Tab-separated table of C-alpha atoms and ligand atoms in Angstrom:
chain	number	residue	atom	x	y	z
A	1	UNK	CA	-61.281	167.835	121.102
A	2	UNK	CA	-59.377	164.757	121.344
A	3	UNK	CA	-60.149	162.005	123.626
A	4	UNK	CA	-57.171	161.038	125.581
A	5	UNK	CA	-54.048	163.568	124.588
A	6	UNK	CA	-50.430	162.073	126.027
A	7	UNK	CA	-48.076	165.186	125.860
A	8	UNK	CA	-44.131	163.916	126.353
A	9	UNK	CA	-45.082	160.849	128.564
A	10	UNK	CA	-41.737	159.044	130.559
A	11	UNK	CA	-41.706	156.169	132.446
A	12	UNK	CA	-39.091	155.631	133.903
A	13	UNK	CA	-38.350	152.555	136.465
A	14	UNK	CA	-36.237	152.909	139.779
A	15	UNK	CA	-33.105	151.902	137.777
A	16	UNK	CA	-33.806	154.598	135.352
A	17	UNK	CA	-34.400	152.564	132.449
A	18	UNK	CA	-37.008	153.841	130.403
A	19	UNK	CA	-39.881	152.021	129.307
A	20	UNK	CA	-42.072	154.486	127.718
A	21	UNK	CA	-39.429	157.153	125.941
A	22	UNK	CA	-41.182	161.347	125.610
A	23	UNK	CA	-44.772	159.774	123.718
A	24	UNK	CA	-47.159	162.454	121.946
A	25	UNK	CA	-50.728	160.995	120.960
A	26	UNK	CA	-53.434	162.526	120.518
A	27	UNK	CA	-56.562	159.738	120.423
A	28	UNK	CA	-59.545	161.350	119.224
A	29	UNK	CA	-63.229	161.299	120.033
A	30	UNK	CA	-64.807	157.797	119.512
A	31	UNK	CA	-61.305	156.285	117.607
A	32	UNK	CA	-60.068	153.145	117.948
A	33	UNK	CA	-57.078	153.221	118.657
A	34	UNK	CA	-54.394	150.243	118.191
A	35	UNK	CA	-51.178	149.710	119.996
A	36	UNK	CA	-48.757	147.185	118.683
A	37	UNK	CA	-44.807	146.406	119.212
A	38	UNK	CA	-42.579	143.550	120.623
A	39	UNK	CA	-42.872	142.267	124.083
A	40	UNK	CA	-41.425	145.166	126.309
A	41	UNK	CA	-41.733	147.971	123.959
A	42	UNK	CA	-44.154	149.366	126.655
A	43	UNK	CA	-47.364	148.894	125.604
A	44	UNK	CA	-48.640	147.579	129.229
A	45	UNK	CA	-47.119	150.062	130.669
A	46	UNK	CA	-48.781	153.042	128.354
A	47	UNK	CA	-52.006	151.467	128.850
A	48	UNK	CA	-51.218	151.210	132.714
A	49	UNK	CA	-50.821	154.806	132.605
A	50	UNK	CA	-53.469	155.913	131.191
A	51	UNK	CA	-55.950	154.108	133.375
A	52	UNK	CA	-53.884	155.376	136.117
A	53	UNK	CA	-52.368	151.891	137.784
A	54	UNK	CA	-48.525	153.078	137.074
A	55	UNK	CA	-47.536	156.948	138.001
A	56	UNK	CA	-46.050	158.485	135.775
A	57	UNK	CA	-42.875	160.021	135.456
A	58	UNK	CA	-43.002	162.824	133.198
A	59	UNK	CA	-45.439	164.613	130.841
A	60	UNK	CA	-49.045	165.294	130.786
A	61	UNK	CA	-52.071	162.783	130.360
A	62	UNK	CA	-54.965	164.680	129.343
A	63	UNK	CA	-58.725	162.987	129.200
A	64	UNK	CA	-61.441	165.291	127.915
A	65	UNK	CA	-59.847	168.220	129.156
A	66	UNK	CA	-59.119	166.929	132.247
A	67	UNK	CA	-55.568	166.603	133.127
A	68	UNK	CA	-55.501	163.247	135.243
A	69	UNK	CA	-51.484	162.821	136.346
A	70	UNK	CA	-52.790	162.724	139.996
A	71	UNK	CA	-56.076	161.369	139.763
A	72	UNK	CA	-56.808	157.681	140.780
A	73	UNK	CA	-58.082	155.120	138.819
A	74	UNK	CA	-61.258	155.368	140.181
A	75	UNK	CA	-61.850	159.003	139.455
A	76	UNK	CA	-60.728	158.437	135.964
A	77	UNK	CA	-64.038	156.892	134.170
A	78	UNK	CA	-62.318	154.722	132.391
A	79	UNK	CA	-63.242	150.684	131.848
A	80	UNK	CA	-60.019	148.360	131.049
A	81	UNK	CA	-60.570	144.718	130.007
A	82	UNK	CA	-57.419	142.682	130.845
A	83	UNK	CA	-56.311	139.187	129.171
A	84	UNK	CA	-57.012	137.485	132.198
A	85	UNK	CA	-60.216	138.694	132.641
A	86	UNK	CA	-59.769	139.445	136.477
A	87	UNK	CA	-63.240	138.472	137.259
A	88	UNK	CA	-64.574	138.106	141.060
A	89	UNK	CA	-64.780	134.606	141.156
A	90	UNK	CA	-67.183	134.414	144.408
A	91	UNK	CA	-69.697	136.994	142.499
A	92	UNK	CA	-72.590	135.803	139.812
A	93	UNK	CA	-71.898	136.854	136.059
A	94	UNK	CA	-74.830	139.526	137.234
A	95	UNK	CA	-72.785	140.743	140.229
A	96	UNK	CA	-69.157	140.963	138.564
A	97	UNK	CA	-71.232	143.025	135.644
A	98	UNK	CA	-73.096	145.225	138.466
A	99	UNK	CA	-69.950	145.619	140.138
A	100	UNK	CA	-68.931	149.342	138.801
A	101	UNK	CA	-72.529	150.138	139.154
A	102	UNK	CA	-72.334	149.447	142.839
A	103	UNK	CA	-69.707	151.500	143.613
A	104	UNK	CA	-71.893	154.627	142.585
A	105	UNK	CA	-74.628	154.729	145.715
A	106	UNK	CA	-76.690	156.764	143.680
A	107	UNK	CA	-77.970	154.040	141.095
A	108	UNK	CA	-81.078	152.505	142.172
A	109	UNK	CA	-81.504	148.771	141.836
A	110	UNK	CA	-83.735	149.028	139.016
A	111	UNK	CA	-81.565	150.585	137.237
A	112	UNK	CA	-78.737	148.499	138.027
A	113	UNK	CA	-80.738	145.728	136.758
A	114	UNK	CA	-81.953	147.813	133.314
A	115	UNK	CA	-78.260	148.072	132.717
A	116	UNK	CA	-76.939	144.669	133.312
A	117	UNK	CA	-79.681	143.514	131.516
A	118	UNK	CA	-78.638	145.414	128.545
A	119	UNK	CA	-75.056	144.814	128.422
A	120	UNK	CA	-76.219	140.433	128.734
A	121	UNK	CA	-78.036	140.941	125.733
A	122	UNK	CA	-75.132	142.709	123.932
A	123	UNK	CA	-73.058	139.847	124.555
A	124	UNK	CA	-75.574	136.991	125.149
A	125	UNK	CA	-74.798	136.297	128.233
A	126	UNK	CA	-78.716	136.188	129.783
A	127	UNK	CA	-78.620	132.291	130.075
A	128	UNK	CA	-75.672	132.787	132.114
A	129	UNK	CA	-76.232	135.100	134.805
A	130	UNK	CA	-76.867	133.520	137.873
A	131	UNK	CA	-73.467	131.080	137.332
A	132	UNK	CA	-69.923	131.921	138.774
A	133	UNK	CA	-66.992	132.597	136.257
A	134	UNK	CA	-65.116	128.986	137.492
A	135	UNK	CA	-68.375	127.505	135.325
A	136	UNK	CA	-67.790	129.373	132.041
A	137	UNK	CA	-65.621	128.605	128.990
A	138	UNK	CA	-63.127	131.215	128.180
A	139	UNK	CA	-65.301	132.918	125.468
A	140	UNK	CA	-68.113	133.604	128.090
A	141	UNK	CA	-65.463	134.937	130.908
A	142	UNK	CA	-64.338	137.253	128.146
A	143	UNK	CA	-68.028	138.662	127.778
A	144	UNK	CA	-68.506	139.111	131.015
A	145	UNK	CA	-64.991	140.785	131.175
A	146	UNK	CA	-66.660	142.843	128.346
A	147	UNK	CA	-70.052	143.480	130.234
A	148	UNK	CA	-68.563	144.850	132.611
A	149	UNK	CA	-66.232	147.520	131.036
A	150	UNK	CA	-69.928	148.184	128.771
A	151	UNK	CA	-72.200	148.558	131.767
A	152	UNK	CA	-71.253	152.328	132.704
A	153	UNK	CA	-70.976	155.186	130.390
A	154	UNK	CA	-67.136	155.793	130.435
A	155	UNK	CA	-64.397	158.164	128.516
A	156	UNK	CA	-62.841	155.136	127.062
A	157	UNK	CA	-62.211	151.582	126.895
A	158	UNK	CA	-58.761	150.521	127.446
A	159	UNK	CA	-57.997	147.038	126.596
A	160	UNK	CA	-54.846	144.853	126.886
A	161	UNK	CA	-54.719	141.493	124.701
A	162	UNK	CA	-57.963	140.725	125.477
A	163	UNK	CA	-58.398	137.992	123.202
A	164	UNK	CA	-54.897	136.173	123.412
A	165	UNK	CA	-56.094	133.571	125.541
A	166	UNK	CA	-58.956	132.250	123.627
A	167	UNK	CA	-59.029	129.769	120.532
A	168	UNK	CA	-58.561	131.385	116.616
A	169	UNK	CA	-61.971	130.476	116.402
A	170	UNK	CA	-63.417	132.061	118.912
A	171	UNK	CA	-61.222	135.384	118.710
A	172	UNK	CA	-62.546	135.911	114.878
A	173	UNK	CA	-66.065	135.600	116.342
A	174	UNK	CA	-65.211	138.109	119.481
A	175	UNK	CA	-63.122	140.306	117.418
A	176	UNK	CA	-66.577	140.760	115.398
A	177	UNK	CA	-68.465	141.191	118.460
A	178	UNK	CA	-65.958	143.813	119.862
A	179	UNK	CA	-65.998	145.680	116.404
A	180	UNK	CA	-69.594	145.855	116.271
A	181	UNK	CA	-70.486	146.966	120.329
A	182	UNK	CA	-67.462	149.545	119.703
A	183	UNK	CA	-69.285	151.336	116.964
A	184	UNK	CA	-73.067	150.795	118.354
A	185	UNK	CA	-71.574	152.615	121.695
A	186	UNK	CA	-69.005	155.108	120.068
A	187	UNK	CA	-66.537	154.371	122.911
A	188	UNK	CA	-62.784	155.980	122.364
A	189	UNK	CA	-60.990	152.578	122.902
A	190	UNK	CA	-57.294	151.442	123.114
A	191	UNK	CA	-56.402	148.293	122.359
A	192	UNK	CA	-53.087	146.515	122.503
A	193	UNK	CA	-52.634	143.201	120.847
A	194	UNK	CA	-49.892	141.205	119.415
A	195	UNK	CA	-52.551	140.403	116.526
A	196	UNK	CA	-52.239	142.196	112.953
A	197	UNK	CA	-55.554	141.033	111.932
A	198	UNK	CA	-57.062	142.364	115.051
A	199	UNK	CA	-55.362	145.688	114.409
A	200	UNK	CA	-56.520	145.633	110.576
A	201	UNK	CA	-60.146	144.528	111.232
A	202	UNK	CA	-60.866	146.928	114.438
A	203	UNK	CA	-58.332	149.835	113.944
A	204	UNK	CA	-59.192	153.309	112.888
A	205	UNK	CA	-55.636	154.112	113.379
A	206	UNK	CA	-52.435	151.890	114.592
A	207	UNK	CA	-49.510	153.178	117.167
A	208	UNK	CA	-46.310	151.313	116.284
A	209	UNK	CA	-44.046	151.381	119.453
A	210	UNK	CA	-40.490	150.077	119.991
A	211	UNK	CA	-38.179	150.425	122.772
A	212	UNK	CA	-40.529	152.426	124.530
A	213	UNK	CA	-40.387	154.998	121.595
A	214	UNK	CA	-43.556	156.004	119.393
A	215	UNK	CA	-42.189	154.901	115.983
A	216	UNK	CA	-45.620	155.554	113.588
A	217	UNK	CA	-49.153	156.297	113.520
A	218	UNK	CA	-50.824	154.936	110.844
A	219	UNK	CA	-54.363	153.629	109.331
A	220	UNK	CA	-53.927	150.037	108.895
A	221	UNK	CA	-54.073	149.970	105.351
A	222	UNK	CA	-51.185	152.566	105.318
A	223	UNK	CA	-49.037	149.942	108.039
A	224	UNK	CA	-49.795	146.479	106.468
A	225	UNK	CA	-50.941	146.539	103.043
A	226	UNK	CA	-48.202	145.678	100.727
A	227	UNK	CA	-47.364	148.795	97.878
B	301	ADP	P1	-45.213	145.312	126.630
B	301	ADP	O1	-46.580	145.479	127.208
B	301	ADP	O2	-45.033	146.057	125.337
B	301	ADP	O3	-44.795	143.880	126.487
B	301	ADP	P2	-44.350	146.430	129.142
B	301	ADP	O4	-45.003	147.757	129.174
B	301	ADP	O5	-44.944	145.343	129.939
B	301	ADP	O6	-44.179	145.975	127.624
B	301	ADP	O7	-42.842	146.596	129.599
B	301	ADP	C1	-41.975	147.564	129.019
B	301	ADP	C2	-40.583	147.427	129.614
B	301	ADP	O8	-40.624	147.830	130.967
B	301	ADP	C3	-40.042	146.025	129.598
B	301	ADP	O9	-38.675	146.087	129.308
B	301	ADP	C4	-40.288	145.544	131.011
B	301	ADP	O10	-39.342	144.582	131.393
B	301	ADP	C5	-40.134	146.808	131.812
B	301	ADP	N1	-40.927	146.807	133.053
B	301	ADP	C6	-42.250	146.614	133.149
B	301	ADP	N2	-42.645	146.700	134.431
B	301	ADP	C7	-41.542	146.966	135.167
B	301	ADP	C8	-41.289	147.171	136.552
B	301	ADP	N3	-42.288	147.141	137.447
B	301	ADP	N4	-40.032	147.430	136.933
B	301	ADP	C9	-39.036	147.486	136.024
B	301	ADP	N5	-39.192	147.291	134.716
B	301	ADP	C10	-40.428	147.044	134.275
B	302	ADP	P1	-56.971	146.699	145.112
B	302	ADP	O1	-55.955	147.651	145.668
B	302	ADP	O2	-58.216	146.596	145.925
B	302	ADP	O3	-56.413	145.393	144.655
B	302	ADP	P2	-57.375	147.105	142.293
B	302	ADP	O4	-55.963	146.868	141.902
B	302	ADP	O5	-58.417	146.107	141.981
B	302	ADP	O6	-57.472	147.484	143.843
B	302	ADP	O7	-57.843	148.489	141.700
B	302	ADP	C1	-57.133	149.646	141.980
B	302	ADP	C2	-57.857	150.762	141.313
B	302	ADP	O8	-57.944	150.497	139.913
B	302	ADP	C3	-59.278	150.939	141.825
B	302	ADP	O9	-59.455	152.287	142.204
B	302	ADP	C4	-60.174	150.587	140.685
B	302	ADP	O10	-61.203	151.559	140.527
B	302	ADP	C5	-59.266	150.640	139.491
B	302	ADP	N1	-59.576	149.524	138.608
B	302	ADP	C6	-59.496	148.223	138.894
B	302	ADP	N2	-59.892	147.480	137.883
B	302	ADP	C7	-60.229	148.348	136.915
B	302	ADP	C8	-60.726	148.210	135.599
B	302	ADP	N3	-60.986	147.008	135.070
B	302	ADP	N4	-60.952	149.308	134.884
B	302	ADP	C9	-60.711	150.518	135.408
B	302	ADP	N5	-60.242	150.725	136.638
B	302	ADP	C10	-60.011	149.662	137.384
């Protein structure tokens, strides 16, 4: 059973220009899944879509075998990382990873703190938990982006350039760390990025869009390596 299944997906703004154009895919269980194409080919928007922040205008979005058209966001199970990080910056690193943990009132504190715990050590953040986000370096408001998309048990991780804002140095070493928690959890993930060695080095499969239209589906190897 595939993961997330998009059956004939439109969106289509109040002018009627549409920026994602009838797109089938099918992402199955525990892929990674790349998304890639110029600026405005609609990758945000897809993305958007999926997690439920933009409506959408025609065609089915299926996760598990839920179909999820009108759900909200919040009923989804889904964690997104975004490229700003959209941290709380008033909350601890322990607090802005606890945060989708606290919205369920039937985790216990101990278990709140198992969890956290857990996803700090995935990402070494433990020296760091008691500081607020305006005192960390990029790299460290990235893992705690990270932490706390890990923290709960969700359908999917959906994640939009999450590494564009960070040094080349730094994105080889998180694009390793992303690789590696992605397999140790078995998370579906989709990930858009402007980066072809992020889409080589993490994708099982790449989704080539343009003009809002699904052009190809690919491996990498298939998509980049020369004949
Ligand atoms: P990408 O993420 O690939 O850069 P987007 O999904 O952000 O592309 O945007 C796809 C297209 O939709 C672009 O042409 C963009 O200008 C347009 N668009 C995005 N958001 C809106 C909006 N709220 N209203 C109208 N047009 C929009
Ligand atoms: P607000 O209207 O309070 O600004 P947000 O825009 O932060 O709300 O969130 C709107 C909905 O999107 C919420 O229901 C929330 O569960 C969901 N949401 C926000 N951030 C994320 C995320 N990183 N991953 C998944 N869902 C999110």
């Amino acid at each position: 059973m595939a993961a997330i299944e998009m059956r004939n997906i439109v969106k289509e703004y109040g002018d009627g220009f549409k920026a994602v154009n009838d797109i089938s895919l099918s992402i199955a269980d525990g892929e990674f899944m790349i998304l890639v194409g110029p600026s405005g080919c609609g990758k945000s928007t897809l993305l958007r879509m999926i997690v439920g922040l933009e409506d959408i205008t025609s065609g089915d979005m299926v996760i598990g075998d839920d179909r999820v058209n009108e759900k909200a966001p919040r009923d989804r199970n889904l964690s997104m990382v975004f490229q700003n990080y959209a941290l709380y910056p008033h909350l601890t690193v322990f607090e802005n990873i606890a945060f989708p943990l606290r919205l369920n009132k039937k985790i216990g504190e101990d278990e709140i703190k198992r969890r956290v715990n857990e996803a700090a050590d995935m990402l070494e953040l433990h020296e760091h938990l008691e500081r607020k986000p305006a005192n960390l370096s990029g790299g460290q408001r990235q893992r705690v982006a990270m932490g706390r998309a890990i923290v709960r048990q969700v359908n999917a991780f959906l994640f939009d350039e999450p590494l564009s804002n960070l040094d080349a140095k730094l994105r080889g070493q998180m694009r390793t760390e992303i690789s590696r928690m992605q397999r140790r959890l078995g998370t579906t993930t989709v990930y858009v990025t402007h980066d072809q060695t992020e889409a080589m080095t993490l994708g099982d499969r790449v989704a080539v869009l343009r003009r809002g239209f699904l052009q190809q589906v690919a491996s990498p190897r298939e998509l980049y390596e020369q004949p």
